Short mmCIF file of C-alpha atoms in Angstrom, two decimals:
data_model
loop_
_atom_site.label_atom_id
_atom_site.label_comp_id
_atom_site.label_asym_id
_atom_site.label_seq_id
_atom_site.Cartn_x
_atom_site.Cartn_y
_atom_site.Cartn_z
CA MET A 192 -46.84 141.78 23.94
CA PRO A 193 -49.00 140.34 22.09
CA VAL A 194 -48.53 136.50 21.09
CA ASN A 195 -48.08 135.36 17.67
CA ILE A 196 -47.38 131.53 16.78
CA ARG A 197 -48.16 131.96 12.79
CA GLY A 198 -46.04 129.34 10.63
CA ARG A 199 -44.82 127.28 14.13
CA HIS A 200 -44.56 123.73 14.63
CA PHE A 201 -46.51 121.88 17.33
CA LEU A 202 -44.45 118.57 18.65
CA LYS A 203 -44.17 119.30 22.50
CA LEU A 204 -45.13 121.66 24.99
CA LEU A 205 -41.30 122.02 25.93
CA ASP A 206 -41.36 124.25 22.80
CA TYR A 207 -43.79 126.51 24.01
CA SER A 208 -43.65 129.25 26.53
CA PRO A 209 -46.66 129.43 29.47
CA ALA A 210 -48.13 132.57 27.67
CA GLU A 211 -48.21 130.63 24.39
CA ILE A 212 -49.90 127.85 26.13
CA ARG A 213 -52.15 130.41 28.15
CA TYR A 214 -52.95 132.06 24.48
CA LEU A 215 -53.97 128.76 22.80
CA LEU A 216 -56.31 127.49 26.00
CA ASP A 217 -58.05 131.07 25.73
CA LEU A 218 -58.57 130.83 22.19
CA ALA A 219 -60.08 127.12 22.36
CA LYS A 220 -62.35 128.86 24.83
CA ASP A 221 -63.46 131.35 22.22
CA PHE A 222 -63.71 128.26 19.53
CA LYS A 223 -65.80 126.09 21.74
CA SER A 224 -68.12 129.03 23.10
CA MET A 225 -68.94 129.58 19.01
CA LYS A 226 -69.51 126.03 18.25
CA GLN A 227 -72.04 125.84 20.96
CA ALA A 228 -73.52 128.75 19.74
CA GLY A 229 -73.80 127.36 16.28
CA THR A 230 -71.63 130.60 15.24
CA PRO A 231 -69.67 129.68 11.87
CA HIS A 232 -66.17 130.12 11.95
CA ARG A 233 -64.91 128.83 8.47
CA TYR A 234 -61.61 131.22 8.71
CA LEU A 235 -59.80 128.96 6.93
CA GLU A 236 -61.44 128.35 3.76
CA GLY A 237 -59.28 127.64 0.63
CA LYS A 238 -56.44 125.82 2.90
CA ASN A 239 -55.78 122.03 3.37
CA ILE A 240 -54.45 119.71 5.70
CA VAL A 241 -53.28 116.07 6.07
CA LEU A 242 -53.38 113.78 8.55
CA LEU A 243 -50.68 110.92 8.56
CA PHE A 244 -51.55 108.11 11.12
CA GLU A 245 -49.29 105.39 11.84
CA LYS A 246 -51.17 104.62 15.13
CA THR A 247 -54.97 104.88 15.08
CA SER A 248 -57.33 106.96 16.64
CA THR A 249 -61.05 107.74 17.30
CA ARG A 250 -60.18 111.04 19.55
CA THR A 251 -57.19 112.58 17.64
CA ARG A 252 -58.63 111.74 13.76
CA CYS A 253 -61.81 112.82 14.78
CA SER A 254 -60.85 116.37 16.72
CA PHE A 255 -58.55 117.03 13.78
CA GLU A 256 -61.14 116.26 11.01
CA VAL A 257 -64.03 118.24 12.71
CA ALA A 258 -62.00 120.97 13.35
CA GLY A 259 -60.50 121.29 10.05
CA HIS A 260 -64.02 121.23 8.69
CA ASP A 261 -65.57 123.70 11.34
CA LEU A 262 -62.83 125.84 10.18
CA GLY A 263 -63.65 125.45 6.19
CA MET A 264 -60.46 123.81 5.23
CA GLY A 265 -60.15 120.44 3.13
CA VAL A 266 -59.12 117.57 5.30
CA THR A 267 -57.26 114.38 3.93
CA TYR A 268 -56.73 111.19 5.89
CA LEU A 269 -53.53 108.87 5.20
CA ASP A 270 -53.95 105.81 7.49
CA PRO A 271 -50.77 103.19 7.63
CA GLY A 272 -51.42 101.85 4.17
CA SER A 273 -52.34 104.62 2.41
CA SER A 274 -48.66 106.08 2.43
CA GLN A 275 -44.87 105.41 1.05
CA MET A 276 -43.81 107.55 4.15
CA GLY A 277 -40.70 105.43 5.46
CA LYS A 278 -40.92 102.66 3.02
CA LYS A 279 -40.54 103.18 -0.40
CA GLU A 280 -40.29 107.13 0.24
CA SER A 281 -38.09 109.00 3.08
CA ILE A 282 -39.43 111.05 5.83
CA ALA A 283 -37.73 113.94 4.49
CA ASP A 284 -39.07 113.08 0.74
CA THR A 285 -42.60 112.98 2.14
CA ALA A 286 -42.45 116.27 4.08
CA ARG A 287 -41.19 118.29 1.07
CA VAL A 288 -44.29 116.38 -1.00
CA LEU A 289 -46.88 117.17 1.58
CA GLY A 290 -45.52 120.43 2.05
CA ARG A 291 -46.07 121.78 -1.50
CA MET A 292 -49.78 120.22 -1.43
CA TYR A 293 -50.87 121.26 2.32
CA ASP A 294 -50.64 123.87 4.35
CA GLY A 295 -50.64 121.74 7.76
CA ILE A 296 -49.54 118.15 8.46
CA GLU A 297 -50.79 116.50 11.16
CA TYR A 298 -48.56 113.23 12.62
CA ARG A 299 -49.58 110.48 14.62
CA GLY A 300 -47.42 107.67 15.12
CA PHE A 301 -44.31 106.08 17.07
CA SER A 302 -40.99 108.15 16.51
CA GLN A 303 -40.60 111.63 18.32
CA ALA A 304 -37.58 111.80 16.23
CA LEU A 305 -40.06 111.39 12.90
CA VAL A 306 -42.21 114.21 13.82
CA GLU A 307 -39.19 116.65 14.20
CA GLU A 308 -37.70 115.29 10.33
CA LEU A 309 -41.31 115.73 9.21
CA ALA A 310 -41.46 119.83 10.64
CA LYS A 311 -37.47 119.72 9.49
CA TYR A 312 -38.47 119.36 5.72
CA ALA A 313 -42.15 120.32 5.34
CA GLY A 314 -42.19 124.13 5.20
CA VAL A 315 -45.35 124.36 6.47
CA PRO A 316 -46.86 123.58 10.07
CA VAL A 317 -46.47 120.17 11.59
CA TRP A 318 -48.64 119.01 14.55
CA ASN A 319 -47.83 116.48 16.80
CA GLY A 320 -51.13 114.04 17.54
CA LEU A 321 -48.81 111.79 19.52
CA THR A 322 -45.75 110.14 19.41
CA ASP A 323 -44.41 107.61 22.12
CA GLN A 324 -42.44 110.33 24.03
CA PHE A 325 -45.03 113.11 23.65
CA HIS A 326 -48.97 113.85 23.25
CA PRO A 327 -48.90 118.08 23.30
CA THR A 328 -52.37 118.12 21.91
CA GLN A 329 -53.70 116.25 24.54
CA MET A 330 -52.38 118.31 26.84
CA LEU A 331 -53.95 121.26 25.96
CA ALA A 332 -57.61 119.34 26.35
CA ASP A 333 -56.65 118.23 29.80
CA LEU A 334 -55.35 122.10 30.83
CA LEU A 335 -58.55 123.33 29.44
CA THR A 336 -60.53 120.95 31.20
CA MET A 337 -58.82 121.26 34.69
CA GLU A 338 -59.36 125.01 34.47
CA GLU A 339 -63.01 124.64 32.90
CA LYS A 340 -63.97 122.70 36.46
CA PHE A 341 -61.53 124.64 39.28
CA GLY A 342 -61.38 128.13 37.56
CA THR A 343 -57.65 128.07 37.57
CA LEU A 344 -54.78 125.90 36.81
CA LYS A 345 -51.78 127.48 39.24
CA GLY A 346 -51.67 125.55 42.37
CA LEU A 347 -53.90 122.67 41.66
CA ARG A 348 -52.26 119.16 43.05
CA PHE A 349 -52.15 116.71 39.91
CA THR A 350 -51.34 112.81 40.52
CA TYR A 351 -50.88 110.89 37.55
CA MET A 352 -50.61 107.25 38.19
CA GLY A 353 -49.44 104.29 35.74
CA ASP A 354 -46.37 104.26 33.38
CA ALA A 355 -45.02 107.62 34.16
CA ARG A 356 -42.20 107.29 31.65
CA ASN A 357 -44.85 106.82 28.68
CA ASN A 358 -45.89 109.97 26.32
CA MET A 359 -48.76 110.76 28.98
CA GLY A 360 -46.56 111.03 32.11
CA ASN A 361 -44.10 112.54 30.20
CA SER A 362 -46.46 115.40 28.78
CA LEU A 363 -48.40 115.74 32.28
CA MET A 364 -45.25 116.56 34.11
CA ILE A 365 -44.13 119.03 31.60
CA ALA A 366 -47.66 120.53 31.02
CA CYS A 367 -47.93 120.97 35.00
CA ALA A 368 -44.43 122.48 35.18
CA LYS A 369 -45.30 124.98 32.67
CA MET A 370 -49.03 126.51 34.19
CA GLY A 371 -47.76 126.39 37.79
CA LEU A 372 -49.16 122.93 38.72
CA HIS A 373 -48.30 120.53 41.99
CA PHE A 374 -47.00 117.30 39.63
CA THR A 375 -46.72 114.18 41.76
CA ALA A 376 -45.97 110.89 39.14
CA CYS A 377 -47.34 108.06 41.30
CA ALA A 378 -45.62 104.49 40.11
CA PRO A 379 -43.43 101.86 40.25
CA LYS A 380 -39.43 102.91 40.74
CA GLU A 381 -38.94 100.96 37.72
CA LEU A 382 -41.46 103.11 35.67
CA PHE A 383 -40.62 106.93 36.64
CA PRO A 384 -39.74 109.03 33.88
CA ALA A 385 -36.41 109.41 32.84
CA PRO A 386 -33.75 111.74 35.28
CA GLU A 387 -33.59 114.04 32.42
CA LEU A 388 -36.61 114.98 31.82
CA VAL A 389 -37.28 115.10 35.55
CA GLU A 390 -34.55 117.65 36.04
CA THR A 391 -35.92 119.82 33.13
CA ALA A 392 -39.43 119.86 34.32
CA LYS A 393 -38.50 120.51 38.30
CA ALA A 394 -36.72 123.91 36.81
CA ILE A 395 -39.57 124.61 34.80
CA ALA A 396 -41.49 124.32 37.82
CA GLY A 397 -39.40 126.53 39.80
CA GLU A 398 -39.73 129.64 37.56
CA SER A 399 -43.79 128.60 37.63
CA GLY A 400 -44.71 128.10 41.22
CA GLY A 401 -45.02 124.49 40.68
CA SER A 402 -43.37 121.62 41.68
CA VAL A 403 -42.52 117.90 40.83
CA THR A 404 -42.67 115.05 42.94
CA LEU A 405 -42.28 110.97 42.36
CA THR A 406 -43.49 108.44 44.82
CA GLU A 407 -44.15 104.48 44.70
CA ASP A 408 -46.20 105.29 47.75
CA VAL A 409 -50.23 105.60 46.72
CA GLU A 410 -51.38 106.98 50.00
CA ALA A 411 -49.16 109.76 49.93
CA GLY A 412 -49.05 110.32 46.20
CA THR A 413 -52.63 110.84 46.36
CA ARG A 414 -53.56 112.76 49.74
CA ASP A 415 -55.27 115.93 49.25
CA ALA A 416 -54.72 115.78 45.60
CA ASP A 417 -57.36 117.94 43.24
CA VAL A 418 -56.81 115.67 40.10
CA ILE A 419 -56.42 111.71 39.94
CA TYR A 420 -55.00 110.85 36.08
CA THR A 421 -54.30 107.33 34.65
CA ASP A 422 -53.82 105.79 31.43
CA ILE A 423 -54.08 102.35 30.11
CA TRP A 424 -51.07 100.01 31.21
CA VAL A 425 -49.95 98.93 27.74
CA SER A 426 -49.56 101.63 25.09
CA MET A 427 -50.07 100.64 21.28
CA GLY A 428 -47.32 99.21 19.86
CA GLU A 429 -46.05 97.41 22.46
CA PRO A 430 -45.69 93.61 22.26
CA ASP A 431 -48.56 91.38 24.18
CA SER A 432 -45.70 89.73 26.39
CA VAL A 433 -45.16 92.66 28.54
CA TRP A 434 -48.89 92.49 29.75
CA GLU A 435 -48.37 90.34 32.79
CA GLU A 436 -45.56 92.32 34.18
CA ARG A 437 -46.92 95.36 33.86
CA ILE A 438 -50.43 94.20 35.59
CA ARG A 439 -47.76 93.12 37.98
CA LEU A 440 -46.20 96.11 38.73
CA LEU A 441 -49.43 98.73 38.09
CA ARG A 442 -52.00 96.50 40.16
CA PRO A 443 -51.46 98.45 43.26
CA TYR A 444 -51.56 101.71 40.96
CA GLN A 445 -55.03 101.12 39.77
CA VAL A 446 -57.52 104.41 40.57
CA ASN A 447 -60.22 102.50 42.98
CA ALA A 448 -62.56 104.31 45.46
CA ALA A 449 -59.96 104.27 48.03
CA VAL A 450 -57.70 106.47 45.93
CA MET A 451 -60.47 108.89 45.08
CA ALA A 452 -61.44 108.88 48.75
CA ASN A 453 -57.72 109.71 50.11
CA ALA A 454 -58.09 112.90 47.33
CA LYS A 455 -59.80 116.19 48.08
CA ASP A 456 -63.56 115.88 48.25
CA SER A 457 -63.57 118.40 45.12
CA ALA A 458 -61.37 115.89 43.02
CA ILE A 459 -61.95 114.85 39.27
CA PHE A 460 -60.85 111.47 37.48
CA MET A 461 -59.18 112.07 34.49
CA HIS A 462 -58.15 109.77 31.40
CA CYS A 463 -56.92 110.27 27.88
CA LEU A 464 -58.89 107.39 26.65
CA PRO A 465 -59.26 104.63 25.97
CA SER A 466 -59.62 102.95 29.13
CA PHE A 467 -60.05 99.39 30.50
CA HIS A 468 -62.62 99.67 32.93
CA ASP A 469 -64.48 96.77 32.40
CA THR A 470 -64.56 93.79 30.19
CA ARG A 471 -66.78 95.38 27.42
CA THR A 472 -63.61 95.37 24.39
CA THR A 473 -61.90 92.57 23.07
CA ILE A 474 -58.69 93.55 24.88
CA GLY A 475 -60.50 93.79 27.90
CA ALA A 476 -62.20 90.58 28.03
CA GLU A 477 -59.07 88.87 27.30
CA ILE A 478 -56.84 90.18 29.99
CA ALA A 479 -59.40 89.24 32.47
CA GLU A 480 -59.67 85.95 31.39
CA LYS A 481 -56.20 85.31 30.91
CA PHE A 482 -54.91 87.13 34.12
CA GLY A 483 -57.90 87.63 36.26
CA VAL A 484 -58.01 91.43 36.15
CA PRO A 485 -61.79 92.72 35.08
CA GLU A 486 -61.26 96.13 35.53
CA MET A 487 -57.28 97.83 35.34
CA GLU A 488 -56.30 101.03 35.41
CA VAL A 489 -59.42 102.54 36.87
CA THR A 490 -62.12 100.72 38.44
CA ASP A 491 -65.83 101.11 36.49
CA GLU A 492 -67.12 102.63 39.64
CA VAL A 493 -64.92 105.62 39.48
CA PHE A 494 -65.02 105.63 35.24
CA GLU A 495 -68.63 105.75 35.69
CA SER A 496 -69.01 108.05 38.66
CA SER A 497 -69.93 112.10 38.78
CA ARG A 498 -66.21 112.61 39.57
CA SER A 499 -65.04 111.55 36.01
CA VAL A 500 -64.66 114.00 33.36
CA VAL A 501 -63.04 111.88 31.05
CA PHE A 502 -65.70 113.20 28.12
CA ASP A 503 -65.31 116.26 28.94
CA GLU A 504 -61.80 116.23 27.88
CA ALA A 505 -62.56 114.19 24.94
CA GLU A 506 -64.47 117.00 23.55
CA ASN A 507 -62.17 119.41 24.23
CA ARG A 508 -59.71 117.56 22.14
CA MET A 509 -61.36 119.03 18.86
CA HIS A 510 -61.43 122.82 20.51
CA THR A 511 -58.06 122.78 21.55
CA ILE A 512 -56.71 121.26 18.28
CA LYS A 513 -58.78 123.62 16.37
CA ALA A 514 -57.01 126.47 18.19
CA VAL A 515 -53.40 124.65 17.46
CA ILE A 516 -54.34 124.18 13.65
CA TYR A 517 -56.19 128.37 13.30
CA ALA A 518 -52.72 130.39 15.42
CA THR A 519 -50.57 128.34 13.65
CA LEU A 520 -51.99 128.90 10.07
CA CYS A 521 -53.02 132.66 10.66
#
């Protein structure tokens, strides 16, 4: 049966079937081929979208803007100081105003409940560019990247190292479960995902042929992995006061040469970016000076190695976001 997601919101992968995710990945491949060939694809001329950002971003903003322009649309960007949303105007009222003016709304910020409320009242498709709980557009880019590198998704052994409770840990667990990968969260027990989400993921994996494993053991968790994935140790919006405790908990889970050597020879390294792999950022330099940690979640050696596909992932944000916009508006 043909897949049709016109008019749907894109808030989390839990809302989408494996067949629908497969459709979006195949559509993204088509758009990527057209982009690389220089083939115009202004299929949505006359439509307009708005990007609401409470959390700033390089990849998310640029991906949505380029995707929108490539599709022929008008794009409006509203930063945290350019909207009255949640301050002088309720979320519901903001959604109903923007839904009268725009054909689609992207939200990137803190609360999953907020993006769900936007979707409830907007009357047009709403896309989640990131919340504290889920990051579905990143998931499509990651799945596309893995499929490009391995030719398949089903059966891959995927290990996520770090804070497995954050939006990336949650989202990767669900994405892998949906598409039949063997997902391992390798983290200290204090940073395991919420038990109810783990049970949901295990049930989904049981249907797809995948699996979900939680472990504190780095050697066991990374052995024979096809993919090693990590994220920054402190997410945007968290207070600086958590750095010391997070570093204490997560230093043993740094992705380094020993971790990559324990994985398969063909294993790749992935990261959603930005990354603190050196001291060439303000925060990186401050953490190195304060805590003596010049490389955090991944060493510069691994990040810059031939096994690192982080910039392929970054590019694929654009192609997969384009697929989401097109599929939900056409």
